[in-house]
CSV table of C-alpha atoms in Angstrom, one decimal:
chain,number,residue,atom,x,y,z
A,10,MET,CA,197.0,95.7,99.9
A,11,SER,CA,197.8,97.8,102.9
A,12,LEU,CA,201.1,98.5,104.6
A,13,PRO,CA,201.8,97.7,108.2
A,14,ASN,CA,202.3,100.6,110.5
A,15,HIS,CA,205.5,102.5,109.9
A,16,PHE,CA,206.6,100.1,107.1
A,17,LEU,CA,206.9,102.8,104.5
A,18,GLY,CA,209.1,105.1,106.6
A,19,TYR,CA,211.5,102.2,107.4
A,20,PHE,CA,211.5,101.2,103.7
A,21,VAL,CA,212.5,104.7,102.5
A,22,GLN,CA,215.0,105.1,105.4
A,23,THR,CA,216.7,101.9,104.3
A,24,LEU,CA,216.5,102.7,100.6
A,25,ASN,CA,218.1,106.2,101.3
A,26,ALA,CA,220.9,104.4,103.1
A,27,GLU,CA,221.5,102.2,100.0
A,28,ILE,CA,221.3,104.8,97.1
A,29,GLY,CA,221.2,108.2,98.9
A,30,GLN,CA,218.3,110.5,99.5
A,31,ASP,CA,219.4,112.8,96.7
A,32,THR,CA,219.4,109.9,94.2
A,33,LEU,CA,215.9,108.8,95.3
A,34,ARG,CA,214.6,112.4,95.0
A,35,MET,CA,216.1,112.6,91.5
A,36,LEU,CA,214.5,109.2,90.4
A,37,LEU,CA,211.1,110.3,91.7
A,38,ASN,CA,211.4,113.6,89.9
A,39,LYS,CA,212.4,111.8,86.7
A,40,ALA,CA,209.4,109.5,87.0
A,41,GLY,CA,207.0,112.5,87.5
A,42,MET,CA,206.4,111.5,91.1
A,43,ASP,CA,206.4,113.5,94.3
A,44,ALA,CA,210.1,114.0,95.3
A,45,GLU,CA,209.0,114.5,98.9
A,46,LEU,CA,208.5,110.7,99.1
A,47,SER,CA,212.3,110.6,99.6
A,48,ASP,CA,212.0,112.0,103.1
A,49,PRO,CA,211.1,109.1,105.5
A,50,GLN,CA,210.0,111.2,108.5
A,51,PRO,CA,206.5,112.3,107.2
A,52,LEU,CA,206.0,108.8,105.8
A,53,PHE,CA,205.7,107.3,109.2
A,54,HIS,CA,202.5,109.2,109.7
A,55,LEU,CA,200.7,108.6,106.4
A,56,GLU,CA,197.3,107.0,106.3
A,57,THR,CA,197.3,103.4,105.1
A,58,ASP,CA,195.9,104.1,101.5
A,59,SER,CA,198.4,107.0,101.0
A,60,ALA,CA,201.3,104.9,102.3
A,61,THR,CA,200.4,102.0,100.0
A,62,ARG,CA,200.2,104.2,97.0
A,63,ALA,CA,203.6,105.8,97.9
A,64,TYR,CA,205.2,102.3,98.3
A,65,LEU,CA,204.0,101.3,94.9
A,66,ASP,CA,205.1,104.7,93.3
A,67,ILE,CA,208.6,104.4,94.7
A,68,GLN,CA,209.0,100.9,93.4
A,69,ALA,CA,207.7,101.9,90.0
A,70,ALA,CA,210.3,104.8,89.9
A,71,LEU,CA,213.1,102.4,90.8
A,72,ARG,CA,212.1,100.0,88.1
A,73,LEU,CA,211.9,102.7,85.5
A,74,HIS,CA,215.5,103.8,86.3
A,75,TYR,CA,217.3,100.6,87.3
A,76,GLY,CA,215.3,98.1,85.2
A,77,ARG,CA,216.5,94.5,86.0
A,78,GLY,CA,218.9,95.9,88.6
A,79,THR,CA,215.9,96.8,90.7
A,80,ARG,CA,215.7,93.2,91.8
A,81,GLY,CA,219.0,93.1,93.6
A,82,LEU,CA,218.6,96.5,95.1
A,83,LEU,CA,215.1,95.7,96.6
A,84,ILE,CA,216.2,92.3,97.9
A,85,ARG,CA,219.1,94.1,99.7
A,86,VAL,CA,216.7,96.7,101.1
A,87,GLY,CA,214.4,93.8,102.3
A,88,ARG,CA,217.2,92.1,104.1
A,89,LEU,CA,218.2,95.3,105.8
A,90,LEU,CA,214.6,96.0,106.8
A,91,TRP,CA,214.3,92.8,108.8
A,92,PRO,CA,216.4,93.8,111.8
A,93,LEU,CA,214.9,97.3,111.8
A,94,LEU,CA,211.3,96.0,111.7
A,95,SER,CA,212.0,93.3,114.3
A,96,ALA,CA,213.7,95.8,116.6
A,97,LYS,CA,210.8,98.3,116.4
A,98,SER,CA,208.1,95.7,116.7
A,99,ASP,CA,205.7,95.6,119.6
A,100,PRO,CA,206.9,94.0,122.8
A,101,LEU,CA,204.9,90.8,122.4
A,102,LEU,CA,206.6,90.1,119.0
A,103,LYS,CA,210.0,90.8,120.6
A,104,ILE,CA,209.2,88.2,123.2
A,105,ARG,CA,208.2,85.7,120.5
A,106,TRP,CA,211.5,86.4,118.7
A,107,ARG,CA,213.6,85.7,121.9
A,108,ALA,CA,211.6,82.5,122.4
A,109,ILE,CA,212.4,81.4,118.8
A,110,GLN,CA,216.1,82.0,119.4
A,111,LEU,CA,216.1,79.5,122.3
A,112,LEU,CA,214.7,76.7,120.1
A,113,PRO,CA,217.1,74.3,118.4
A,114,ALA,CA,218.2,75.8,115.1
A,115,SER,CA,216.7,72.9,113.1
A,116,ILE,CA,213.1,73.9,114.1
A,117,ARG,CA,213.3,77.7,114.0
A,118,VAL,CA,212.2,78.3,110.4
A,119,GLN,CA,208.5,77.9,110.8
A,120,PRO,CA,208.1,80.0,113.9
A,121,ALA,CA,210.4,82.7,112.4
A,122,LEU,CA,208.2,82.8,109.3
A,123,LYS,CA,205.1,83.0,111.4
A,124,LEU,CA,206.7,86.0,113.2
A,125,LEU,CA,207.5,87.7,109.9
A,126,ALA,CA,203.9,87.2,108.8
A,127,SER,CA,202.8,88.9,112.0
A,128,LEU,CA,205.1,91.8,111.3
A,129,LEU,CA,203.8,92.2,107.7
A,130,ARG,CA,200.2,92.0,108.9
A,131,GLY,CA,200.7,94.6,111.6
A,132,LYS,CA,197.3,96.0,112.5
A,133,THR,CA,196.0,95.5,109.0
A,134,GLN,CA,193.9,92.6,107.7
A,135,ASN,CA,196.6,91.4,105.3
A,136,GLN,CA,196.2,87.7,104.7
A,137,ILE,CA,199.6,86.0,105.0
A,138,THR,CA,199.9,82.3,105.7
A,139,ILE,CA,202.7,79.8,106.2
A,140,HIS,CA,202.5,76.2,104.8
A,141,ASN,CA,204.7,73.1,105.1
A,142,LEU,CA,205.8,71.3,101.9
A,143,ASP,CA,207.5,68.3,103.3
A,144,LEU,CA,211.0,69.6,104.0
A,145,ASP,CA,210.3,73.1,102.4
A,146,TRP,CA,208.1,76.0,103.5
A,147,MET,CA,205.7,78.3,101.6
A,148,LEU,CA,204.8,81.9,102.6
A,149,VAL,CA,201.6,82.8,100.8
A,150,ASP,CA,200.8,86.5,100.7
A,151,HIS,CA,197.4,87.5,99.4
A,152,ASP,CA,197.8,91.3,99.9
A,153,PHE,CA,201.3,92.6,100.2
A,154,SER,CA,202.4,92.8,96.6
A,155,GLY,CA,205.1,95.3,95.4
A,156,THR,CA,203.0,96.4,92.5
A,157,LEU,CA,199.4,96.5,91.2
A,158,PRO,CA,197.8,93.1,90.2
A,159,GLY,CA,198.4,92.1,86.6
A,160,SER,CA,200.9,94.9,86.0
A,161,SER,CA,204.0,92.8,85.3
A,162,GLY,CA,204.9,89.6,83.4
A,163,GLN,CA,207.2,88.4,86.2
A,164,PRO,CA,207.3,88.3,90.0
A,165,VAL,CA,208.3,91.7,91.6
A,166,CYS,CA,208.0,91.2,95.3
A,167,PHE,CA,211.7,91.6,95.9
A,168,VAL,CA,211.4,93.5,99.3
A,169,THR,CA,209.4,90.6,100.7
A,170,GLN,CA,211.8,88.1,99.2
A,171,GLY,CA,214.7,89.9,101.0
A,172,LEU,CA,212.7,90.0,104.3
A,173,ILE,CA,212.2,86.3,104.1
A,174,GLN,CA,215.8,85.6,103.3
A,175,GLU,CA,217.0,87.6,106.3
A,176,CYS,CA,214.4,86.3,108.7
A,177,VAL,CA,215.2,82.7,108.0
A,178,TYR,CA,219.0,83.5,108.1
A,179,TRP,CA,218.6,85.1,111.6
A,180,ALA,CA,216.6,82.1,112.7
A,181,GLY,CA,219.0,79.4,111.6
A,182,LYS,CA,222.2,81.3,111.0
A,183,HIS,CA,222.5,79.8,107.5
A,184,GLU,CA,221.2,80.9,104.0
A,185,LEU,CA,218.2,79.3,102.6
A,186,ASP,CA,217.0,79.6,99.0
A,187,VAL,CA,213.9,81.8,98.7
A,188,THR,CA,212.0,82.0,95.4
A,189,GLU,CA,208.8,83.8,94.5
A,190,VAL,CA,207.0,81.2,92.5
A,191,THR,CA,203.8,83.1,91.8
A,192,CYS,CA,203.0,86.8,92.0
A,193,LYS,CA,199.9,88.9,91.9
A,194,ALA,CA,201.8,91.2,89.5
A,195,ASN,CA,201.5,88.6,86.8
A,196,GLY,CA,197.9,87.6,87.5
A,197,ALA,CA,198.2,85.0,90.3
A,198,ASP,CA,195.8,85.0,93.2
A,199,ALA,CA,198.6,85.4,95.7
A,200,CYS,CA,202.4,86.0,95.9
A,201,GLU,CA,203.9,82.7,96.9
A,202,PHE,CA,207.4,82.3,98.2
A,203,ARG,CA,209.0,78.9,98.4
A,204,ILE,CA,211.7,78.5,101.2
A,205,LYS,CA,213.9,75.5,100.6
A,206,ALA,CA,214.9,74.1,103.9
A,207,GLY,CA,217.7,71.9,102.7
């Protein structure tokens, strides 16, 4: 797993807006982690490996404190991240997004998911693919898990789930059901998200 450029900084910035920087600092301290991870500015400049480790550590601290409530929090953060990431993306991706918005609403989901996959890949070699399942869609992520492989008995990629939810909402202006059906955290080869189109 490797995070796209600037992803960690935007993630922490959004998380601070949701729970407060002081709260995040306290949670990191309580979990025995570096409280400086609550400051988004230096995180924009971390090397890929350090950023990835910090992303996993922050989510571990949240799970330790909030337990099952972490799911809702991280889905909200993922949804709030989508407009930030799409606004800060490179000019070519912005042009693609404008082109998607000109398409009829009924056919925007696939190109919107492909755009999200491009954003999550960034300049990394993350393997993220989009598949058609009759009327539904599947986003398959081989790299971008929210925790270490085999570390949980249930799916944990709530940030990605929130990103997908908001991406397809922006594309079609209505909510679609997004479910993580397999996760690397519970031993799967990839994190798979099913997007029900109807």
